[in-house]
Coordinates of C-alpha atoms in Angstrom, one line a residue:
X1 CA 0.0 0.0 0.0
X2 CA 2.8 2.4 0.9
X3 CA 4.6 1.9 -2.3
X4 CA 1.4 2.4 -4.3
X5 CA 0.7 5.7 -2.6
X6 CA 4.2 6.9 -3.2
X7 CA 4.0 6.0 -6.8
X8 CA 0.7 7.9 -7.1
X9 CA 2.4 10.9 -5.6
X10 CA 5.2 10.6 -8.1
X11 CA 2.7 10.5 -11.0
X12 CA 0.9 13.5 -9.7
X13 CA 4.1 15.5 -9.2
X14 CA 5.2 14.6 -12.7
X15 CA 1.9 15.8 -14.1
X16 CA 2.3 19.1 -12.2
X17 CA 5.8 19.7 -13.6
X18 CA 4.5 19.4 -17.2
X19 CA 1.4 21.5 -16.3
X20 CA 3.5 24.2 -14.6
X21 CA 5.8 24.4 -17.7
X22 CA 2.6 25.1 -19.8
X23 CA 1.2 27.6 -17.2
X24 CA 4.4 29.7 -17.0
X25 CA 4.0 30.6 -20.6
X26 CA 0.6 32.1 -19.9
X27 CA 0.8 33.6 -16.4
X28 CA 3.3 35.3 -14.2
X29 CA 4.8 32.7 -11.9
X30 CA 4.5 34.9 -8.8
X31 CA 0.7 35.2 -9.3
X32 CA 0.4 31.6 -10.3
X33 CA 2.3 30.4 -7.2
X34 CA -0.1 32.3 -4.9
X35 CA -3.1 30.8 -6.8
X36 CA -1.6 27.3 -6.5
X37 CA -0.9 27.5 -2.8
X38 CA -4.3 29.0 -2.1
X39 CA -5.9 26.1 -3.9
X40 CA -3.7 23.7 -1.9
X41 CA -5.4 24.9 1.3
X42 CA -9.0 25.0 0.0
X43 CA -8.8 21.6 -1.7
X44 CA -7.1 19.9 1.3
X45 CA -9.8 21.1 3.7
X46 CA -12.5 20.1 1.1
X47 CA -11.1 16.6 1.1
X48 CA -11.0 16.5 4.9
X49 CA -14.7 17.6 4.9
X50 CA -15.6 14.8 2.5
X51 CA -13.6 12.3 4.6
X52 CA -15.5 13.2 7.8
X53 CA -18.9 13.0 6.1
X54 CA -18.6 9.9 3.9
X55 CA -15.6 7.9 5.1
X56 CA -13.9 6.8 8.3
X57 CA -12.3 10.0 9.6
X58 CA -9.9 8.0 11.8
X59 CA -8.5 9.4 15.0
X60 CA -9.9 12.9 15.4
X61 CA -8.7 13.3 19.0
X62 CA -6.5 16.3 19.5
X63 CA -2.7 15.6 19.2
X64 CA -0.7 18.6 20.0
X65 CA 2.6 17.1 18.9
X66 CA 1.2 15.9 15.6
X67 CA -0.4 19.2 15.0
X68 CA 2.8 21.1 15.6
X69 CA 4.8 18.7 13.5
X70 CA 2.5 19.1 10.5
X71 CA 2.8 22.9 10.9
X72 CA 6.6 22.8 11.1
X73 CA 6.7 20.5 8.0
X74 CA 4.7 23.1 6.2
X75 CA 7.2 25.8 7.1
X76 CA 10.2 23.8 5.9
X77 CA 8.5 22.2 2.8
X78 CA 5.7 24.4 1.5
X79 CA 7.4 27.7 2.5
X80 CA 11.1 27.6 3.0
X81 CA 11.9 24.8 0.5
X82 CA 10.0 26.6 -2.3
X83 CA 11.6 29.9 -1.4
X84 CA 15.1 28.5 -1.8
X85 CA 14.1 26.5 -4.8
X86 CA 12.9 29.6 -6.7
X87 CA 16.0 31.5 -5.6
X88 CA 18.0 28.6 -7.1
X89 CA 16.1 29.0 -10.4
X90 CA 16.9 32.7 -10.4
X91 CA 20.6 32.0 -9.8
X92 CA 21.2 28.8 -11.8
X93 CA 18.3 28.4 -14.2
X94 CA 15.5 25.9 -14.1
X95 CA 17.4 22.9 -15.5
X96 CA 20.3 23.0 -13.1
X97 CA 17.9 23.9 -10.2
X98 CA 16.0 20.7 -10.8
X99 CA 19.2 18.7 -11.1
X100 CA 20.3 19.6 -7.6
X101 CA 17.1 18.1 -6.1
X102 CA 18.8 14.7 -6.6
X103 CA 20.5 15.5 -3.2
X104 CA 17.1 15.6 -1.5
X105 CA 16.9 11.8 -0.9
X106 CA 20.4 11.8 0.5
X107 CA 19.6 14.4 3.0
X108 CA 16.3 12.7 3.9
X109 CA 17.9 9.3 4.5
X110 CA 20.6 10.8 6.7
X111 CA 18.1 12.9 8.7
X112 CA 15.7 10.1 9.2
X113 CA 18.5 7.8 10.4
X114 CA 19.9 10.4 12.8
X115 CA 16.7 11.6 14.4
X116 CA 14.1 8.9 13.8
X117 CA 16.5 5.9 14.0
X118 CA 15.1 4.7 10.7
X119 CA 16.8 1.5 9.7
X120 CA 16.9 0.3 6.1
X121 CA 17.5 -3.2 4.9
X122 CA 20.2 -4.1 2.4
X123 CA 17.6 -4.4 -0.4
X124 CA 16.2 -1.0 0.3
X125 CA 19.7 0.5 0.5
X126 CA 20.7 -1.1 -2.8
X127 CA 17.5 0.1 -4.5
X128 CA 18.1 3.6 -3.2
X129 CA 21.7 3.7 -4.5
X130 CA 20.5 2.4 -7.9
X131 CA 17.7 5.0 -8.1
X132 CA 20.1 7.8 -7.0
X133 CA 22.6 6.8 -9.7
X134 CA 19.8 6.7 -12.3
X135 CA 18.6 10.2 -11.2
X136 CA 22.1 11.6 -11.5
X137 CA 22.2 10.3 -15.1
X138 CA 18.8 11.7 -15.9
X139 CA 19.7 15.0 -14.4
X140 CA 22.8 15.4 -16.4
X141 CA 22.6 18.6 -18.5
X142 CA 23.9 18.4 -22.0
X143 CA 26.0 21.4 -23.1
X144 CA 23.4 22.5 -25.6
X145 CA 20.8 22.7 -22.9
X146 CA 23.1 24.8 -20.7
X147 CA 23.2 27.4 -23.5
X148 CA 19.5 28.0 -23.0
X149 CA 19.9 28.7 -19.3
X150 CA 20.5 32.4 -19.7
X151 CA 17.3 32.8 -21.6
X152 CA 15.4 30.8 -19.0
X153 CA 16.9 32.7 -16.2
X154 CA 15.9 36.0 -17.7
X155 CA 12.3 34.8 -17.7
X156 CA 12.3 33.6 -14.1
X157 CA 14.5 36.2 -12.5
X158 CA 11.6 38.5 -11.7
X159 CA 9.9 35.9 -9.6
X160 CA 10.4 36.9 -6.0
X161 CA 7.6 35.5 -3.8
X162 CA 9.5 36.2 -0.6
X163 CA 11.2 39.4 0.6
X164 CA 14.9 40.0 0.4
X165 CA 16.4 39.1 3.8
X166 CA 19.6 40.5 5.1
X167 CA 21.3 37.1 5.6
X168 CA 20.7 36.3 1.9
X169 CA 23.4 38.8 1.0
X170 CA 25.9 36.4 2.6
X171 CA 24.8 33.7 0.2
X172 CA 27.1 34.2 -2.8
X173 CA 26.9 30.8 -4.4
X174 CA 23.8 29.5 -6.3
X175 CA 25.0 26.0 -5.4
X176 CA 24.7 26.8 -1.7
X177 CA 21.1 28.0 -2.2
X178 CA 20.3 24.9 -4.2
X179 CA 21.6 22.7 -1.4
X180 CA 19.6 24.7 1.2
X181 CA 16.5 24.1 -0.9
X182 CA 17.1 20.4 -1.0
X183 CA 17.9 20.3 2.7
X184 CA 14.7 22.2 3.6
X185 CA 12.5 19.9 1.6
X186 CA 14.3 16.9 3.2
X187 CA 13.6 18.2 6.7
X188 CA 10.0 18.8 5.8
X189 CA 9.6 15.3 4.5
X190 CA 11.2 13.7 7.7
X191 CA 9.0 15.9 9.9
X192 CA 5.9 14.8 8.0
X193 CA 6.9 11.2 8.5
X194 CA 7.2 11.8 12.2
X195 CA 3.9 13.7 12.3
X196 CA 1.9 10.9 10.6
X197 CA 3.3 8.4 13.2
X198 CA 1.9 10.7 16.0
X199 CA -1.4 11.7 14.3
X200 CA -2.7 9.4 11.6
X201 CA -4.4 12.2 9.6
X202 CA -2.6 12.7 6.2
X203 CA -5.3 14.9 4.7
X204 CA -5.6 17.2 7.7
X205 CA -1.8 17.2 8.1
X206 CA -1.4 18.2 4.4
X207 CA -4.0 20.9 4.9
X208 CA -2.3 22.4 8.0
X209 CA 1.1 22.5 6.3
X210 CA -0.4 24.1 3.2
X211 CA -2.2 26.7 5.4
X212 CA 0.9 27.8 7.2
X213 CA 2.8 28.0 3.9
X214 CA 0.1 30.1 2.4
X215 CA -0.1 32.5 5.4
X216 CA 3.7 33.0 5.4
X217 CA 3.7 33.5 1.7
X218 CA 1.0 36.1 1.8
X219 CA 2.6 37.8 4.8
X220 CA 5.9 38.2 3.2
X221 CA 5.1 38.6 -0.5
X222 CA 5.9 42.0 -2.1
X223 CA 3.2 41.7 -4.7
X224 CA 0.2 41.0 -2.5
X225 CA -1.0 44.6 -2.8
X226 CA -1.4 44.1 -6.6
X227 CA -2.8 40.6 -6.4
X228 CA -6.4 41.4 -7.3
X229 CA -5.5 43.7 -10.1
X230 CA -3.1 41.1 -11.6
X231 CA -5.7 38.4 -11.1
X232 CA -8.4 40.3 -13.0
X233 CA -6.0 41.0 -15.9
X234 CA -4.6 37.5 -15.9
X235 CA -4.9 35.0 -18.8
X236 CA -7.9 32.8 -17.9
X237 CA -6.3 29.7 -19.2
X238 CA -3.2 30.3 -17.1
X239 CA -5.3 30.8 -14.0
X240 CA -7.0 27.5 -14.6
X241 CA -3.7 25.7 -15.2
X242 CA -2.4 26.9 -11.8
X243 CA -5.7 26.1 -10.2
X244 CA -5.4 22.5 -11.4
X245 CA -1.8 22.6 -10.3
X246 CA -2.9 23.4 -6.8
X247 CA -5.2 20.4 -6.7
X248 CA -2.6 18.1 -8.1
X249 CA 0.2 19.2 -5.7
X250 CA -1.8 18.9 -2.5
X251 CA -3.1 15.5 -3.6
X252 CA 0.5 14.4 -4.2
X253 CA 1.6 15.7 -0.8
X254 CA -1.3 13.9 1.0
X255 CA -0.4 10.7 -0.9
X256 CA 3.2 10.7 0.1
X257 CA 2.3 11.6 3.7
X258 CA -0.1 8.6 3.8
X259 CA 2.6 6.4 2.3
X260 CA 4.9 7.1 5.2
X261 CA 2.5 5.1 7.5
X262 CA 3.5 1.9 5.7
X263 CA 7.1 2.3 4.3
X264 CA 10.3 4.1 5.5
X265 CA 10.3 7.8 5.0
X266 CA 13.5 7.6 2.9
X267 CA 11.9 5.1 0.5
X268 CA 8.7 7.0 0.2
X269 CA 10.6 10.2 -0.5
X270 CA 12.8 8.6 -3.1
X271 CA 9.9 7.1 -5.0
X272 CA 8.1 10.4 -5.0
X273 CA 11.2 12.2 -6.4
X274 CA 11.6 9.8 -9.3
X275 CA 9.5 12.2 -11.5
X276 CA 12.2 12.4 -14.3
X277 CA 11.2 8.9 -15.5
X278 CA 7.8 10.3 -16.5
X279 CA 8.6 13.9 -17.1
X280 CA 11.6 13.3 -19.4
X281 CA 9.8 11.2 -22.0
X282 CA 6.6 13.3 -21.9
X283 CA 8.7 16.5 -22.2
X284 CA 10.4 14.9 -25.2
X285 CA 7.2 14.6 -27.2
X286 CA 5.4 17.7 -25.9
X287 CA 8.3 20.2 -26.1
X288 CA 10.4 18.7 -28.9
X289 CA 13.3 17.5 -26.8
X290 CA 14.0 20.9 -25.2
X291 CA 15.6 19.1 -22.3
X292 CA 18.2 17.5 -24.5
X293 CA 17.5 13.8 -23.9
X294 CA 20.5 11.5 -24.7
X295 CA 21.2 7.8 -24.4
X296 CA 22.7 8.6 -21.0
X297 CA 19.2 9.9 -20.0
X298 CA 17.6 6.7 -21.2
X299 CA 20.0 4.6 -19.2
X300 CA 19.3 6.7 -16.1
X301 CA 15.5 6.2 -16.6
X302 CA 16.1 2.4 -16.9
X303 CA 18.1 2.3 -13.6
X304 CA 15.5 4.3 -11.8
X305 CA 12.7 2.0 -13.0
X306 CA 14.7 -1.0 -12.0
X307 CA 15.2 0.4 -8.5
X308 CA 11.5 1.2 -8.2
X309 CA 10.6 -2.4 -9.2
X310 CA 13.0 -3.8 -6.6
X311 CA 11.3 -1.7 -3.9
X312 CA 7.7 -2.4 -4.9
X313 CA 8.3 -6.1 -5.3

């Protein structure tokens, strides 16, 4: 069950990557980001409402520790992780920013082992190493793709969903920011895993994390004063694409949180992050190989698939 939920999350996140690429061409990413996170909150609480009425709502007793853990996970994942990730896009470009997310599973495995004493069997460890190696190959950036980074960066550089903070002036390297993004996501994932063990409410937990992320984003966004004006003038198709993106991303987050009840956090996280095996071939046909797919990429996809099969079976 846990593997299936993690695979569902991976499929949903993959669909969102493709959807976002289409949406960016139609609507300002800053506005779209706010729409997406707002829909995260609304749809998550809608699902929780449906769960209470039509299904077994599970343990609804108050769990202070679980509640706080879900909120903290939202801070690290929904808010801080995305902040650093978009800063990475601005500094390094979208292709290299995505490539650095390969370090996320490494951070997650180490943190889960140190703080949750999570133990992995030799089969799981072998599968993780196989998938990581495959993801490194998939994330390899051909030289011709690197030439497009300047153009991509110029399109993304104006995206600043969070205010400039003084300590950011000390961050000179885009690589450091990329690693901080990966680390923040990893911390959020581990905390979600700890939260679900304390309070078995993946839907409510996802909603709480999304709510805190949304509140922090609104409180710190420079463009919030112009939101309604931009929204009224926005391309309607772009708005709908980000709306759907919000539904997809919160559904994916809830799925991976639920999967952590059955399988180790490290394994669930790694399966979820194996999106390149779906995004890469779909991108090839939809965007005419803009990502520069090579034989090395195909070998990497094969290794990732092999590792996933070993884990699931």
